[in-house]
């Protein structure tokens, strides 16, 4: 019979005379010379009071535990050593996985024929499979989030795109939140593209995106709607003075001359603003249309300025009537 490396040999006097090479890993030191019943507590099926009673249990499995580690349950097969002593062939039973992790045991701490090796192999395979599954799920979730982000982001400026705008407007339409929408076009941008090239034009658009981020709140939705058209959705912001300050700051900063690729570039911006009203709060698309009307009015009035939508302008560009100065 192959004895496990965790065996304990007990002499005729009831003292431990030898332990397996892996026993000392259990954190109790080397108990050689100590009385067996001072090191171990036998739980069941019976508690022998003498060596003769212990040898009489040969072939049976005892449930026992180390007195120094009461939480560590062990099983011990009693073997008569034919010299008035006994050998306990120890194992951990179903707690083997916890024991391996707790005490840093390896395959060398178990007999090669021990079925526990199969269990450890299965546990390792399961752990590896779970780790691989977790890693795969993390990669898939990362890829999904990246794809969703890409689908809602303008590739050049990193701002949101029209798809993101549509989603935000849909959510606003289902809420009671007041909001303002700013439509902004760049002035003289086409001239920059035509004379200095699209590379410079792209840099200008990135600069504008940076200005938008620096001038707006974290909760505001910044959208490049296409070309040199931008939309800002400001949930919870309807105060005309604050909106005036925002629009004026955007126009002022965007109109500052910039040196790009050795070229002195100057553009401008016009802004149309529409504030949600209680009767039409559930229809953000109408608010977007009104902001577009106000933007057109700003451009018609000389560019480089902002205009608030008013009812006398109409709801669409086809109805636009400019206020009399």
XYZ file of C-alpha atoms in Angstrom:
325
model
C 0.000 0.000 0.000
C 1.276 3.487 -0.862
C 1.232 5.729 2.227
C 0.441 9.380 1.681
C 3.137 11.942 2.456
C 0.809 13.162 5.233
C 0.873 9.920 7.258
C 1.515 9.721 11.000
C 3.236 6.753 12.680
C 2.299 6.074 16.318
C 4.472 3.908 18.575
C 3.254 1.357 21.155
C 3.280 4.013 23.901
C 0.929 6.292 21.976
C 3.655 8.747 21.012
C 4.181 9.958 17.459
C 7.392 8.476 16.136
C 7.286 9.725 12.570
C 5.275 11.999 10.270
C 5.140 12.241 6.496
C 7.349 14.739 4.716
C 4.417 17.075 3.982
C 2.880 17.062 7.454
C 4.962 20.003 8.675
C 3.371 22.216 5.977
C 0.170 22.265 8.018
C 1.548 24.935 10.331
C 1.868 22.819 13.475
C 5.581 22.068 13.297
C 7.009 18.565 13.701
C 5.030 16.702 16.404
C 7.441 13.759 16.627
C 7.751 12.699 20.265
C 4.405 14.175 21.343
C 1.494 12.022 22.450
C -0.842 11.351 19.556
C -3.991 12.365 21.470
C -2.359 15.644 22.528
C -1.828 16.578 18.881
C -5.020 15.124 17.393
C -8.632 15.016 18.535
C -10.619 12.051 17.219
C -14.197 13.073 16.428
C -15.830 9.850 15.203
C -16.826 7.093 14.791
C -15.320 6.338 18.213
C -12.647 7.729 20.504
C -10.119 5.000 21.369
C -8.595 5.325 24.830
C -5.581 3.066 24.285
C -3.267 1.820 21.571
C -4.955 -1.564 21.593
C -8.309 0.126 20.912
C -6.729 2.212 18.151
C -5.174 -0.856 16.516
C -8.575 -2.536 16.802
C -9.900 0.084 14.365
C -7.506 -1.084 11.617
C -9.116 -0.695 8.220
C -11.548 1.979 9.420
C -11.487 5.676 8.644
C -11.438 8.111 11.549
C -12.642 11.708 11.421
C -10.177 13.817 13.368
C -8.680 17.269 13.600
C -5.506 18.949 14.758
C -5.927 20.582 18.144
C -3.760 23.491 16.970
C -5.907 23.892 13.818
C -9.465 23.006 14.931
C -10.902 24.259 11.668
C -8.906 21.739 9.648
C -10.790 18.466 9.287
C -8.876 15.301 8.399
C -9.595 11.707 7.621
C -7.249 8.979 8.815
C -7.229 5.373 7.662
C -5.979 3.223 10.566
C -3.261 0.732 9.575
C -1.816 -1.834 12.056
C 1.986 -1.629 11.730
C 2.369 -5.183 13.126
C 4.724 -3.801 15.829
C 2.186 -2.849 18.521
C 1.810 0.572 16.923
C -0.368 2.089 14.222
C -0.142 4.230 11.129
C -2.725 6.859 10.209
C -2.861 7.454 6.482
C -4.221 11.034 6.413
C -6.251 12.859 3.783
C -8.358 16.027 3.583
C -11.509 14.587 2.018
C -13.684 17.134 0.230
C -11.735 19.993 1.859
C -8.652 19.201 -0.223
C -9.024 22.208 -2.550
C -9.153 24.634 0.391
C -6.222 22.872 2.037
C -4.138 23.104 -1.130
C -4.748 26.846 -1.353
C -4.317 27.464 2.385
C -1.089 25.549 2.923
C 0.486 25.822 -0.538
C 0.409 22.085 -1.180
C 1.488 20.651 -4.526
C 1.218 17.328 -6.339
C 4.295 16.109 -4.417
C 2.307 16.289 -1.190
C -0.016 13.524 -2.356
C 0.539 9.938 -3.415
C 0.656 9.629 -7.190
C -2.110 7.023 -7.059
C -4.320 9.193 -4.856
C -7.671 10.026 -6.472
C -7.310 13.504 -5.038
C -4.923 14.205 -7.906
C -7.829 13.802 -10.303
C -9.858 16.228 -8.200
C -7.039 18.756 -8.166
C -6.643 18.412 -11.907
C -10.358 19.013 -12.403
C -10.261 21.974 -10.048
C -7.296 23.474 -11.886
C -9.008 22.876 -15.225
C -12.173 24.495 -13.889
C -10.233 27.477 -12.545
C -8.416 27.865 -15.847
C -11.672 27.612 -17.757
C -13.291 30.202 -15.485
C -10.305 32.524 -15.852
C -10.392 32.103 -19.619
C -14.144 32.691 -19.639
C -13.772 35.805 -17.497
C -11.025 37.113 -19.760
C -13.113 36.388 -22.853
C -16.171 38.083 -21.353
C -14.071 41.093 -20.404
C -12.715 41.323 -23.953
C -16.189 40.907 -25.451
C -17.656 43.545 -23.140
C -14.769 45.862 -23.929
C -15.282 45.325 -27.652
C -19.032 45.875 -27.301
C -18.555 49.099 -25.332
C -15.948 50.283 -27.820
C -18.295 49.525 -30.716
C -21.168 51.334 -28.998
C -18.927 54.307 -28.260
C -17.679 54.405 -31.839
C -21.261 54.259 -33.118
C -22.138 57.386 -31.100
C -18.917 59.355 -31.640
C -17.691 61.617 -34.371
C -14.424 60.116 -35.551
C -12.625 63.419 -36.150
C -13.487 65.533 -33.115
C -14.437 62.922 -30.529
C -17.738 64.722 -29.929
C -21.050 62.906 -30.149
C -22.689 62.382 -33.529
C -26.245 62.659 -34.854
C -27.120 59.172 -33.638
C -26.202 60.160 -30.101
C -28.211 63.370 -30.520
C -31.293 61.417 -31.593
C -31.004 59.194 -28.534
C -30.605 62.153 -26.201
C -33.598 63.944 -27.722
C -35.699 60.804 -27.350
C -34.809 60.582 -23.648
C -35.555 64.278 -23.126
C -38.939 63.840 -24.780
C -39.862 61.215 -22.184
C -38.815 63.328 -19.201
C -39.984 66.494 -17.480
C -36.569 68.112 -17.796
C -36.362 71.638 -19.155
C -33.537 72.227 -21.591
C -31.987 74.526 -24.151
C -30.602 73.662 -27.559
C -27.878 75.656 -29.265
C -27.269 75.306 -32.984
C -23.854 76.610 -34.061
C -22.267 77.039 -37.473
C -18.721 78.165 -38.167
C -18.324 81.326 -40.216
C -15.729 81.400 -43.036
C -14.868 77.726 -42.511
C -15.446 76.829 -46.167
C -12.911 79.482 -47.146
C -10.312 77.858 -44.851
C -10.951 74.453 -46.395
C -10.790 75.818 -49.952
C -7.642 77.915 -49.519
C -5.583 76.083 -46.874
C -6.719 72.502 -47.412
C -8.747 69.924 -45.533
C -5.859 69.088 -43.181
C -5.965 72.592 -41.746
C -9.752 72.427 -41.775
C -9.695 69.243 -39.697
C -7.378 70.885 -37.186
C -9.777 73.829 -36.951
C -12.672 71.471 -36.207
C -10.658 69.744 -33.475
C -9.835 73.142 -31.971
C -13.516 74.073 -31.967
C -14.362 70.777 -30.244
C -11.801 71.570 -27.561
C -13.345 75.007 -27.020
C -16.802 73.465 -26.703
C -15.560 71.100 -24.022
C -13.882 73.885 -22.075
C -16.914 76.208 -22.161
C -19.744 73.785 -21.367
C -20.865 71.711 -18.390
C -20.171 68.015 -17.937
C -23.860 67.168 -18.410
C -24.174 69.051 -21.693
C -24.269 66.977 -24.871
C -21.819 68.202 -27.511
C -22.590 67.090 -31.055
C -20.875 67.527 -34.374
C -23.921 67.263 -36.600
C -21.871 67.286 -39.798
C -19.366 69.492 -41.624
C -19.026 72.670 -39.570
C -22.390 72.268 -37.835
C -22.551 71.720 -34.083
C -25.380 71.194 -31.608
C -25.254 71.652 -27.835
C -28.007 70.200 -25.654
C -28.140 71.751 -22.181
C -30.487 69.840 -19.860
C -31.759 71.861 -16.916
C -30.441 75.162 -18.324
C -33.057 77.670 -19.520
C -31.864 80.944 -17.984
C -31.350 83.455 -20.806
C -28.503 85.285 -19.075
C -26.490 82.096 -18.591
C -27.218 80.968 -22.133
C -26.193 84.383 -23.438
C -22.915 84.135 -21.528
C -22.316 80.619 -22.933
C -23.012 81.623 -26.531
C -20.954 84.815 -26.280
C -18.013 82.901 -24.779
C -18.106 80.309 -27.557
C -18.223 82.944 -30.281
C -15.422 84.972 -28.667
C -13.063 82.015 -28.200
C -13.716 80.477 -31.611
C -13.141 83.862 -33.289
C -9.673 84.229 -31.771
C -6.976 83.918 -34.491
C -5.020 80.669 -34.358
C -1.695 79.613 -35.866
C -2.197 76.252 -37.606
C 0.575 74.601 -39.634
C 2.293 77.950 -39.933
C -0.865 79.610 -41.216
C -2.740 82.395 -39.447
C -6.336 81.118 -39.389
C -9.350 83.165 -38.341
C -12.929 81.913 -38.376
C -16.083 82.879 -36.535
C -19.269 81.321 -35.237
C -22.986 82.030 -35.204
C -25.362 80.533 -32.638
C -29.119 80.008 -32.547
C -30.749 79.189 -29.222
C -34.125 77.657 -28.444
C -35.402 77.024 -24.942
C -37.979 74.344 -24.253
C -41.406 75.588 -23.315
C -43.826 73.641 -21.169
C -46.318 73.033 -23.964
C -43.660 71.579 -26.299
C -41.246 70.049 -23.799
C -42.102 66.556 -24.993
C -41.141 67.407 -28.569
C -37.384 68.147 -28.604
C -37.304 67.872 -32.396
C -39.369 71.057 -32.563
C -36.875 72.746 -30.254
C -34.027 71.709 -32.552
C -35.915 73.149 -35.521
C -36.475 76.420 -33.678
C -32.784 76.637 -32.753
C -32.015 76.167 -36.456
C -34.382 79.021 -37.305
C -32.638 81.217 -34.721
C -29.239 80.268 -36.183
C -30.370 81.296 -39.637
C -31.590 84.585 -38.200
C -28.151 85.130 -36.590
C -26.415 84.554 -39.915
C -28.820 86.836 -41.755
C -28.196 89.531 -39.172
C -24.460 89.669 -39.823
C -22.908 86.479 -38.386
C -20.655 86.313 -35.352
C -23.593 86.653 -32.960
C -26.260 84.648 -31.178
C -30.031 84.894 -31.469
C -32.794 83.415 -29.313
C -35.775 81.914 -31.068
C -39.016 83.814 -30.697
C -42.513 82.940 -31.811
C -42.579 85.648 -34.519
C -39.805 83.768 -36.375
C -41.991 80.736 -36.989
C -41.151 77.120 -36.286
C -39.350 76.310 -39.536
C -37.013 78.027 -41.948
C -39.849 78.302 -44.436
C -41.756 80.473 -41.942
C -38.776 82.608 -40.948
C -39.586 86.288 -40.681
C -36.771 88.434 -39.344
C -37.740 90.910 -36.610
C -37.761 94.521 -37.721
C -34.705 96.352 -36.286
